[in-house]
Every structure is written in structure tokens, then in C-alpha cells.
CSV table of C-alpha atoms and ligand atoms in Angstrom, one decimal:
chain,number,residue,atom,x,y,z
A,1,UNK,CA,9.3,-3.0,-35.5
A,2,UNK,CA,12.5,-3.7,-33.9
A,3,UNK,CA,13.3,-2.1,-30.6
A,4,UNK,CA,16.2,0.4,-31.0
A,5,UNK,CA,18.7,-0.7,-28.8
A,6,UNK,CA,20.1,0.7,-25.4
A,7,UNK,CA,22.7,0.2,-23.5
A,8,UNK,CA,22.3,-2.2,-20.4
A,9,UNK,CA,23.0,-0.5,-17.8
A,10,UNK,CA,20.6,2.4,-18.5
A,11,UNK,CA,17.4,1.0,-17.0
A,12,UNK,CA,15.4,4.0,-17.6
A,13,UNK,CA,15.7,6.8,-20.2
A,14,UNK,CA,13.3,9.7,-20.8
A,15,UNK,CA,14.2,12.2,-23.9
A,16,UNK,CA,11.9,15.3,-23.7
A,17,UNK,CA,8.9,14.4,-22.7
A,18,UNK,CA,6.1,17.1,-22.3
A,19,UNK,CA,2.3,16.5,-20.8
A,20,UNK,CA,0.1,18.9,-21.0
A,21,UNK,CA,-3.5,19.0,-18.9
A,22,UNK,CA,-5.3,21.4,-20.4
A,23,UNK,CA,-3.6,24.7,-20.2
A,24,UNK,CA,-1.2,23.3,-17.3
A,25,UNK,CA,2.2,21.9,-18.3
A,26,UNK,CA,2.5,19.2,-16.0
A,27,UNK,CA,5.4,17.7,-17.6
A,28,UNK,CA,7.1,20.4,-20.1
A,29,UNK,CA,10.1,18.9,-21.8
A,30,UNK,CA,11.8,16.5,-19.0
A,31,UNK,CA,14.7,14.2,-20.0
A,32,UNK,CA,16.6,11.8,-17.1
A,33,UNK,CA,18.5,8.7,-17.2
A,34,UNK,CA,18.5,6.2,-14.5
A,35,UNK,CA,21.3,3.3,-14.8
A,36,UNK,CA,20.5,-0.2,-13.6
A,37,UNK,CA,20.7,-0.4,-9.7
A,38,UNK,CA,21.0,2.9,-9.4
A,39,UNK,CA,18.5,4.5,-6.3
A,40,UNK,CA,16.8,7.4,-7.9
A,41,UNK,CA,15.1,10.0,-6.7
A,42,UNK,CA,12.5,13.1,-7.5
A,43,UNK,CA,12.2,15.9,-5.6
A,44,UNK,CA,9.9,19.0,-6.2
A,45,UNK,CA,6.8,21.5,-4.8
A,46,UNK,CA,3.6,20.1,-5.1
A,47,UNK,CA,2.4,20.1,-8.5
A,48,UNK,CA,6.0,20.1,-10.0
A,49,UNK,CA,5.1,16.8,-11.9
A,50,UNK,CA,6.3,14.0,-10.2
A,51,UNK,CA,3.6,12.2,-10.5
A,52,UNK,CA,3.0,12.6,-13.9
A,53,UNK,CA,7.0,11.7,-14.9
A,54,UNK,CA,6.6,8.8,-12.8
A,55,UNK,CA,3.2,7.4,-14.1
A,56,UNK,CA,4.8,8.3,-18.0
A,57,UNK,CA,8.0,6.2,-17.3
A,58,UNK,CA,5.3,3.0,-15.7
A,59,UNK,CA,2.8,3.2,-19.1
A,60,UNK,CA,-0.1,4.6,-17.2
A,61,UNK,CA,0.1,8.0,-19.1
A,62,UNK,CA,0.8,8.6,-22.4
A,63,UNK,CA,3.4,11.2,-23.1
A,64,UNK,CA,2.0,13.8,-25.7
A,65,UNK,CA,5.8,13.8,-26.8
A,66,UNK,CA,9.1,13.1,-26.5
A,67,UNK,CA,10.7,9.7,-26.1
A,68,UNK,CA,10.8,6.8,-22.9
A,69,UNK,CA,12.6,3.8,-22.8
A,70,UNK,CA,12.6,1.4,-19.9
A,71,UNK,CA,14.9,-1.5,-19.6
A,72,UNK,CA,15.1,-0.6,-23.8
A,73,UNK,CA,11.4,-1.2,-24.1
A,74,UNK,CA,8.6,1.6,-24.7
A,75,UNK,CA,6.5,1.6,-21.9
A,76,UNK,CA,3.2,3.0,-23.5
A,77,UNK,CA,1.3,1.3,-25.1
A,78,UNK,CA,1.2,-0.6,-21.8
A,79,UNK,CA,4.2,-3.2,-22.4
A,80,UNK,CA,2.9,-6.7,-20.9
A,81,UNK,CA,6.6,-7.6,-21.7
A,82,UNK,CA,7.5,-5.0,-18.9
A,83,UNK,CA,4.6,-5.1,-16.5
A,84,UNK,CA,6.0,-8.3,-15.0
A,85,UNK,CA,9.2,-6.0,-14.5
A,86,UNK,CA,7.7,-3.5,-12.8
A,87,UNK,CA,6.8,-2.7,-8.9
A,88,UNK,CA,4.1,-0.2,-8.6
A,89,UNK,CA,3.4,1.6,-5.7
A,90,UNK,CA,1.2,4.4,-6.4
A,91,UNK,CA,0.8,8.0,-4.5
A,92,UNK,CA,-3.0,6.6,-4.1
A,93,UNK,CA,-3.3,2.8,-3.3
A,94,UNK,CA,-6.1,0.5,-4.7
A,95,UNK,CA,-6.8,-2.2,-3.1
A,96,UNK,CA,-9.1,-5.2,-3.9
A,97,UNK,CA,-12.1,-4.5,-2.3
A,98,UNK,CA,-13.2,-6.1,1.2
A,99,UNK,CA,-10.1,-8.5,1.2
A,100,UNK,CA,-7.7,-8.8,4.2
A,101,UNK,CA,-4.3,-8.1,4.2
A,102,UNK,CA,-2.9,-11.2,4.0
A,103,UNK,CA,-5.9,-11.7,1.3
A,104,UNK,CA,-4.7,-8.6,-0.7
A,105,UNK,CA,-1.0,-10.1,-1.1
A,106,UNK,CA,-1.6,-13.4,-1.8
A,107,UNK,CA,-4.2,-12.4,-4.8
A,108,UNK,CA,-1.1,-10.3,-6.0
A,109,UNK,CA,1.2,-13.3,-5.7
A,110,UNK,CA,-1.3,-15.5,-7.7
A,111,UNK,CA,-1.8,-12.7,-10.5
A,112,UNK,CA,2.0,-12.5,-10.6
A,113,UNK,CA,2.5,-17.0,-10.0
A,114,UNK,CA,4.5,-16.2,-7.0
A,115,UNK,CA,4.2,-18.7,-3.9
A,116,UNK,CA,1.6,-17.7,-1.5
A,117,UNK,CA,4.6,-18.1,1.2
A,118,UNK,CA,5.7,-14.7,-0.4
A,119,UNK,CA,2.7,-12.7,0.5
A,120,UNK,CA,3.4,-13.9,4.4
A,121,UNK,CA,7.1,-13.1,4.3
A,122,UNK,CA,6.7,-9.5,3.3
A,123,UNK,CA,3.5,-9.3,5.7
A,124,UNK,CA,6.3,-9.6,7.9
A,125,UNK,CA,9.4,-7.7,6.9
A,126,UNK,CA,6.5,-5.2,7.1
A,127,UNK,CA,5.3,-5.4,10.1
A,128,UNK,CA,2.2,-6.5,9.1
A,129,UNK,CA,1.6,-9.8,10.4
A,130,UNK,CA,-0.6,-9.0,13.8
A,131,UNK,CA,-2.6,-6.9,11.1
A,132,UNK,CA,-2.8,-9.8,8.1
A,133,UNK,CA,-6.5,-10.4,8.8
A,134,UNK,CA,-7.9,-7.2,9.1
A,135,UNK,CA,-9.4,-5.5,5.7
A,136,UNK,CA,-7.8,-2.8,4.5
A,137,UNK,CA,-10.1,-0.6,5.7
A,138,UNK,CA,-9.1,-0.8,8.8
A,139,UNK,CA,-5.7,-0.2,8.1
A,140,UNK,CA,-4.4,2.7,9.4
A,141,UNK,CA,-2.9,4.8,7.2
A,142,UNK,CA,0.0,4.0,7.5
A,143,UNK,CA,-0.3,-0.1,7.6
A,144,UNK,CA,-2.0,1.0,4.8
A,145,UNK,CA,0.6,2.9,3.0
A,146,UNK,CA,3.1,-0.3,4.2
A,147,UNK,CA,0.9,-3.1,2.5
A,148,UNK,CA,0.6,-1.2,-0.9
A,149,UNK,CA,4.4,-1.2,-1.1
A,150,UNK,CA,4.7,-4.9,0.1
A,151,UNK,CA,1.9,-5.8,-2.6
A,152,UNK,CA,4.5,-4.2,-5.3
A,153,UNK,CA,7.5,-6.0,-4.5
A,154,UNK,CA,5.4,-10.0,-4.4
A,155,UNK,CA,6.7,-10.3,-7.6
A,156,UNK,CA,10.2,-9.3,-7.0
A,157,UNK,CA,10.3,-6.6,-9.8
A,158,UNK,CA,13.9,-5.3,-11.8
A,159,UNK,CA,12.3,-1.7,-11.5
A,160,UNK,CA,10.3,-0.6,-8.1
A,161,UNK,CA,8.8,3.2,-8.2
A,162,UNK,CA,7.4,4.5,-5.3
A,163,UNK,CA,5.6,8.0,-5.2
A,164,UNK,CA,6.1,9.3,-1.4
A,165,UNK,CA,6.6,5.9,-0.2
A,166,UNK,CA,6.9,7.4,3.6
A,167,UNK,CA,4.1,9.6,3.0
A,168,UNK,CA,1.7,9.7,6.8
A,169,UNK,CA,4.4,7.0,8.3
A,170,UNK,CA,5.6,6.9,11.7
A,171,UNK,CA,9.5,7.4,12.7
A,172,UNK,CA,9.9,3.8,13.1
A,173,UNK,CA,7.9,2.6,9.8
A,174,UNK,CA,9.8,5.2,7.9
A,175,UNK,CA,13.1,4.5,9.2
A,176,UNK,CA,12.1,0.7,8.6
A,177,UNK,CA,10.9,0.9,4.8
A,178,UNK,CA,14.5,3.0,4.0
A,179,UNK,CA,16.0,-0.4,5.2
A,180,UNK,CA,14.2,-2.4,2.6
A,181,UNK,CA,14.5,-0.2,0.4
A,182,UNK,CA,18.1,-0.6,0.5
A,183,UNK,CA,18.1,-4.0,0.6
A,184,UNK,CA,16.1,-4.3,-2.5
A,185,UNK,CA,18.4,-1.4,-4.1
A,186,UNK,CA,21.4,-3.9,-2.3
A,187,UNK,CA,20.3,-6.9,-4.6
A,188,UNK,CA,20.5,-5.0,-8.0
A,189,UNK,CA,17.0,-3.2,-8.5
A,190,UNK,CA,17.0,-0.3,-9.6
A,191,UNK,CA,14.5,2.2,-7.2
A,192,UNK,CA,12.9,5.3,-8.6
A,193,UNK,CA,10.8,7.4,-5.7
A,194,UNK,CA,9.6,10.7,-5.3
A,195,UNK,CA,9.3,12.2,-1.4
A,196,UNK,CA,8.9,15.4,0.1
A,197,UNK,CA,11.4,14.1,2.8
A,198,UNK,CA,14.5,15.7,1.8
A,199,UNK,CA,17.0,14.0,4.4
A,200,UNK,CA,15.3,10.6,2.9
A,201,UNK,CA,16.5,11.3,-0.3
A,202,UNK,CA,20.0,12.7,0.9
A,203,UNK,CA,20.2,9.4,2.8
A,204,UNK,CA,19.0,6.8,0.0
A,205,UNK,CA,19.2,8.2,-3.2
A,206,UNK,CA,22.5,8.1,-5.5
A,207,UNK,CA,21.1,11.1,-7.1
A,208,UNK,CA,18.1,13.4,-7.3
A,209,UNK,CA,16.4,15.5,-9.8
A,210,UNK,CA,14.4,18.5,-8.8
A,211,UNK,CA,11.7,19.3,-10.4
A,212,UNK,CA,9.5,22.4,-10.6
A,213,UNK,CA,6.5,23.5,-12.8
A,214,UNK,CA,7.4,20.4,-15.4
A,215,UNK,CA,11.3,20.8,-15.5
A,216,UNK,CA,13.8,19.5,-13.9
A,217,UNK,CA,16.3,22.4,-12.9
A,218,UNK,CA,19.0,20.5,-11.5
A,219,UNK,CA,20.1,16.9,-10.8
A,220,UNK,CA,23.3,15.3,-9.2
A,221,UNK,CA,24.4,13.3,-6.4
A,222,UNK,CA,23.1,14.9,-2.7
A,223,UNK,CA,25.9,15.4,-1.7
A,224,UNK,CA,27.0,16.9,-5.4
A,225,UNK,CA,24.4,19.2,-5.5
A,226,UNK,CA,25.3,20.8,-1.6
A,227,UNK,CA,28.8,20.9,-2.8
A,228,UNK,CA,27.8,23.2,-5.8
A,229,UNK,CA,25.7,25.7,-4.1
A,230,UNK,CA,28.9,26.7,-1.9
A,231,UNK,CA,27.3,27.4,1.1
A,232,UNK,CA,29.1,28.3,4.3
A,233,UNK,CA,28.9,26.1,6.5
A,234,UNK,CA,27.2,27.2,10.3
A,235,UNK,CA,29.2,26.7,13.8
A,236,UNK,CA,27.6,27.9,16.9
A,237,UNK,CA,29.1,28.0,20.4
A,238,UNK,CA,27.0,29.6,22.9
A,239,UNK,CA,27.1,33.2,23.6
A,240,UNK,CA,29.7,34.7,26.1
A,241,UNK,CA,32.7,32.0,25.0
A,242,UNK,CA,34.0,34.4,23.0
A,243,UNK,CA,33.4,38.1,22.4
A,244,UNK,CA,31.9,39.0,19.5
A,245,UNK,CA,34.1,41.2,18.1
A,246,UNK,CA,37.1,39.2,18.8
A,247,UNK,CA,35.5,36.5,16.7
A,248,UNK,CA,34.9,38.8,13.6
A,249,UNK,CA,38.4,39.7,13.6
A,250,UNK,CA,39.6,36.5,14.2
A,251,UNK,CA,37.4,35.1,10.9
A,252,UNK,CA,37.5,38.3,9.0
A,253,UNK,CA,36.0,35.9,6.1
A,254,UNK,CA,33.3,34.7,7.8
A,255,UNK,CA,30.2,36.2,8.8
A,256,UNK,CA,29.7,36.5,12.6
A,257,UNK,CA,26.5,36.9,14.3
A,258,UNK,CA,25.0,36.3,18.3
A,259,UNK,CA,22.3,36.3,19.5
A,260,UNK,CA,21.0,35.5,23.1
A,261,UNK,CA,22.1,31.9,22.7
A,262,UNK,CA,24.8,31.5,20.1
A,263,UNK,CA,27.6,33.0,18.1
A,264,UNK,CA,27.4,31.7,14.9
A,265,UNK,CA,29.9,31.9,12.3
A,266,UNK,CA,29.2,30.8,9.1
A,267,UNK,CA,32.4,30.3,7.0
A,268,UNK,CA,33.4,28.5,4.2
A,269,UNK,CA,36.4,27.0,5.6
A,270,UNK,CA,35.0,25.1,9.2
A,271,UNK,CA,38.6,22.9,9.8
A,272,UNK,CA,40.1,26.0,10.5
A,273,UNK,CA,37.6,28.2,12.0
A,274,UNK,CA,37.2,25.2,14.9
A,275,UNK,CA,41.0,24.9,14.7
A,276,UNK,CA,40.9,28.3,16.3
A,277,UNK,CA,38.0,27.5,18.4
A,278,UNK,CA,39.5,24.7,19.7
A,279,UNK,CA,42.9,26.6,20.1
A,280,UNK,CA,41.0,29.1,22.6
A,281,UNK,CA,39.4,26.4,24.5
A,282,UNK,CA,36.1,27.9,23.0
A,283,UNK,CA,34.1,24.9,21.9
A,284,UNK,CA,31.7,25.5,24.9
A,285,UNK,CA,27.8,24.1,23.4
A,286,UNK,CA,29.5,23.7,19.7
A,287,UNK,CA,27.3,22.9,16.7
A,288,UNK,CA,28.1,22.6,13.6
A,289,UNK,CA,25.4,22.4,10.4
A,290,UNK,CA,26.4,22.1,6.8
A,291,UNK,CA,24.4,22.8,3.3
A,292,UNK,CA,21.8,19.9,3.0
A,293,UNK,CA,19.7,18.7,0.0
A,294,UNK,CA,17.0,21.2,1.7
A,295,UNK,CA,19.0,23.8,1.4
A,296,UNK,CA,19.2,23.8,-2.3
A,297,UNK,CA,15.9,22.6,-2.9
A,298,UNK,CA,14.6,26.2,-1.3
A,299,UNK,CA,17.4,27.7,-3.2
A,300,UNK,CA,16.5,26.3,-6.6
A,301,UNK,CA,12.4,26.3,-6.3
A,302,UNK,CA,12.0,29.4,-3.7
A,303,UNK,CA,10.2,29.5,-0.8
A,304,UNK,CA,6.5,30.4,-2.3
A,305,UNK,CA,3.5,28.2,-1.4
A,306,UNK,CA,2.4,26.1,-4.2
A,307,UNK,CA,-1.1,25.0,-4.9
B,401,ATP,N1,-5.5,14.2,-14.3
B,401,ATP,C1,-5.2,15.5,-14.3
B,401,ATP,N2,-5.9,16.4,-14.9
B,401,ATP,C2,-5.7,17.7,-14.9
B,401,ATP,N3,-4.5,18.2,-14.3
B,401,ATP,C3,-3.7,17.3,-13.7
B,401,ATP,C4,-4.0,15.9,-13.6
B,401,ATP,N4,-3.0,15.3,-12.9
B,401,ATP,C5,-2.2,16.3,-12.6
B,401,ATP,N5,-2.6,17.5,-13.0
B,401,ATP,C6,-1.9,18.8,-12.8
B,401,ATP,O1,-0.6,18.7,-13.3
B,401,ATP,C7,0.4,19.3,-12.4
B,401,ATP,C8,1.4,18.2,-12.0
B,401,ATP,O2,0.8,17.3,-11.1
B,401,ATP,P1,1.5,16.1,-10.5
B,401,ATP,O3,0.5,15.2,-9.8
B,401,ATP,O4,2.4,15.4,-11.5
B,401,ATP,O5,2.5,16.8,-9.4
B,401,ATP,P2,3.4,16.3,-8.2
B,401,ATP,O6,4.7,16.8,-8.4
B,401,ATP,O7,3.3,14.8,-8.2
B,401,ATP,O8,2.7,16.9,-6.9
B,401,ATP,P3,2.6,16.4,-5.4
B,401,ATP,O9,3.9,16.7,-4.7
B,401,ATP,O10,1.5,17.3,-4.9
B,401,ATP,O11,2.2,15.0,-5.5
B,401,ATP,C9,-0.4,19.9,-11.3
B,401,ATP,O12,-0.6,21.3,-11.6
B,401,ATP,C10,-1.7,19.2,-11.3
B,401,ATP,O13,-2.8,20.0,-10.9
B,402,MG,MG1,2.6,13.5,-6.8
């Protein structure tokens, strides 16, 4: 059977897809597109079904309906014309057993007839090298977490998903991996993650979807999505520069509180709230905090623990 066609510079499309678990809708009617190159990523409460989109989309679940094409291909049954395409990072790594680091690449870069000078090149753009002969098992978790990505970009894949790359890494490891993830995103791949960090995905992602309990309720550039929940943004000066009362009639559209620190004025129109600030020499300890991706991911999936 011929493969329908689709467009080239849709690298991923998912029509309505639904997996169920038993009586638990993991995935209950999801559609997305990703375009080629594009950084995308999915955001949602434990359980929302990130996982489950992600390992649909990679052919490692099949779908109990609904539709998935990636670069025009259907991924399940398993697609040996797309596995080649792929990176694979999953949410929990396998290894080869009892293998060193160095070890563990390489036998992905033979699988994959890469050059074995690839495994020690991204043993070290992952700061891996001092740790290239130690098993995995004494990997911490983190060097861990860092030589599962590197083993799914040795065959330097169109299509790299990661699920909570930055999941148990240090500030400098995290800060690290965004830069090459970038840089793979800079050469034309096309990067699909999921994280719980939600500046990470402000910061790297060209747009988001969030996801709870199987759907996705909203998706949209970060910065798109801040935009669209219209919230005020927050300046603080510290308390005393300016009575309190003189503030709220000065902004009589923005909402003025103090406490024992701050005033805080949250308004929807900053430029000229610190205009007027600025104008009474009243910028003393100023801070100023806009909407961010967390705030509408609270807004959208509530602040409930979920199992
Ligand atoms: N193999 C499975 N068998 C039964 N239920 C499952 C299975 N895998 C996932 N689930 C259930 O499906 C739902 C979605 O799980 P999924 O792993 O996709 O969530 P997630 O968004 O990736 O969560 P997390 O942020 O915790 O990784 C959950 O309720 C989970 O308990
Ligand atoms: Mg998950």
C-alpha cells in the first residue's frame, strides 16, 4: 500500500489518537503537528500522558486509534525504514549490561555503522570522558542520564525525543545538554521532549503543548501562551518608597499591595507604571516579574497533586 503523502515540512503528525490502560485514558484523543526543525515540547502533571504520546509517535506503543505519521511514514508496526531516523532517549535508560561507557556507545555506533570515533566525540561534548571506562553502574545518575542521550544521537538521527532529558541533572549538566540541544535543533533536527522544567521549555522550545489526563488543553509558542492568559505583570519596590495609598491612586488600575518588604503593583500596563516610578525617584529595590510558561501551566492544569 502506498504511503499517503504529507507535506515536508511536517515531520510529525498525530490525528486523534486515544490509549487506553485498562480503565485509565492515558492518551484520550490527542492530535499535534510538529514541522521539521521545529523544537517541540510537552508539558503536563504526572500521569497526563507524555509518555505514552511520546512512545506512540517512536512505534513502541500501538495506538488503539487514531492516526500518526512521522516524516510521512507510520510508525507502528515498528518502521525499520524510520528507526535509523530516530534518536531515542527514554524516561528509563537500558543499557547493555556490564559494558563501560565508552563500551556502551561504541556498540551503538556499530549497530547504527557509525565510526567508533563518534562514540568518543560525544563522550566528550558530554562530559563523559574521565568517566568512559567505568560501567554504567557506576554512573551517577546523572552521567547516567547524560550517556543515554549521547547513545541516541551516535547515529545522528532527523528526529531526537527525549522524555525529561534534564531529569536528576546538576545546574551545569542541565544548562550544558540545553546547548546541544540547540545545536542539534541549530543543524535542522527536529527535537521533541517532554520536562517538568518549565523555564527549559520557555527557553528551548518553539512551542509547547500541555497536556493533562490524555488531552492536550492548549498549545502555542511560550511566549504566545503568557501573552494569552493576560496576566498583570508584578513590580515591587521595597516598602516605605512610596506610601501606599499614594500608589493606589496613582495606578487606580492596578492592584496595590505591601507588605513588610515590598509594594507590589501588579498592573497590566508596566512601561508606564515604572514611567511614574521612575518619575518620583521611587525605583529603590525594583523588581519586576512577568506571566511565565508556569504560570499558565498552573492556570490550565490547577494546582492538585497528581498520582
Ligand atoms: N504500561 C502501563 N500499564 C498501565 N497503565 C499505564 C501504563 N503506562 C502508563 N500508564 C498510566 O497511564 C497514564 C499516563 O502515563 P504516562 O506515563 O504517559 O504519563 P506521563 O505524563 O509521562 O507522566 P510522568 O510525568 O509521571 O512521566 C498514567 O495514569 C499511568 O499510570
Ligand atoms: Mg513520563
Amino acid at each position: 500500500m502506498q504511503e499517503p503523502h504529507e507535506p515536508a515540512d511536517r515531520a510529525i503528525v498525530v490525528k486523534d489518537v486515544r490509549k487506553r490502560y485498562g480503565d485509565t485514558h492515558a492518551v484520550d484523543g490527542v492530535s499535534l503537528e510538529v514541522e521539521t526543525g521545529e523544537f517541540f515540547g510537552i508539558l503536563g502533571p504526572n500521569g497526563a500522558g507524555k509518555t505514552t504520546t511520546l512512545e506512540m509517535i517512536e512505534g513502541l506503543r500501538e495506538p488503539d486509534s487514531g492516526e500518526i505519521r512521522v516524516l510521512g511514514l507510520s510508525p507502528w508496526p515498528r518502521n525499520p525504514r524510520l528507526l535509523p531516523r530516530f534518536g531515542v532517549q527514554m524516561q528509563v535508560s537500558s543499557f547493555f549490561e556490564r559494558l563501560t561507557a565508552r563500551e556502551q556507545l561504541r556498540a551503538f555506533a556499530s549497530l547504527y555503522g557509525v565510526p567508533q570515533t563518534v562514540a568518543d566525540e560525544l563522550l566528550e561534548r558530554f562530559g563523559l570522558t574521565e568517566k568512559a571506562g567505568n560501567r554504567v553502574e557506576q554512573l551517577s545518575g546523572g552521567q547516567a542520564q547524560r550517556l543515554s542521550i549521547a547513545c541516541a544521537l551516535v547515529h545522528d538521527p532527523d528526529i531526537v525525543f527525549l522524555d525529561e532529558p534534564t531529569a536528576g541533572l546538576d545546574p551545569q549538566a542541565r544548562r550544558n545538554l540545553w546547548d546541544v540541544l540547540r545545536d542539534i535543533n541549530g543543524q535542522g533536527k527536529t527535537v521533541v521532549l517532554t520536562t517538568h522544567f518549565l523555564d527549559e521549555a520557555e527557553i528551548l522550545c518553539d512551542r509547547v503543548a500541555i497536556m493533562d489526563r490524555g488531552r492536550i488543553l492548549e498549545s502555542g509558542p511560550p511566549a504566545e501562551l503568557v501573552r494569552g492568559l493576560g496576566s498583570a505583570t508584578r513590580i515591587a519596590v521595597r516598602a516605605g518608597t512610596l506610601p501606599v495609598e499614594e500608589a493606589a491612586g496613582l495606578f487606580p488600575d492596578a492592584e496595590v499591595g505591601e507588605d513588610e518588604v515590598s509594594l507590589t503593583i501588579a498592573t497590566k500596563d508596566p512601561s508606564g507604571v515604572l514611567s511614574v516610578l521612575a518619575g518620583k525617584n521611587a525605583l529603590t529595590g525594583l523588581s519586576v516579574r512577568g506571566a511565565t510558561l508556569e504560570d499558565v501551566f498552573l492556570e490550565l492544569t490547577g494546582r492538585e497533586y497528581r498520582a
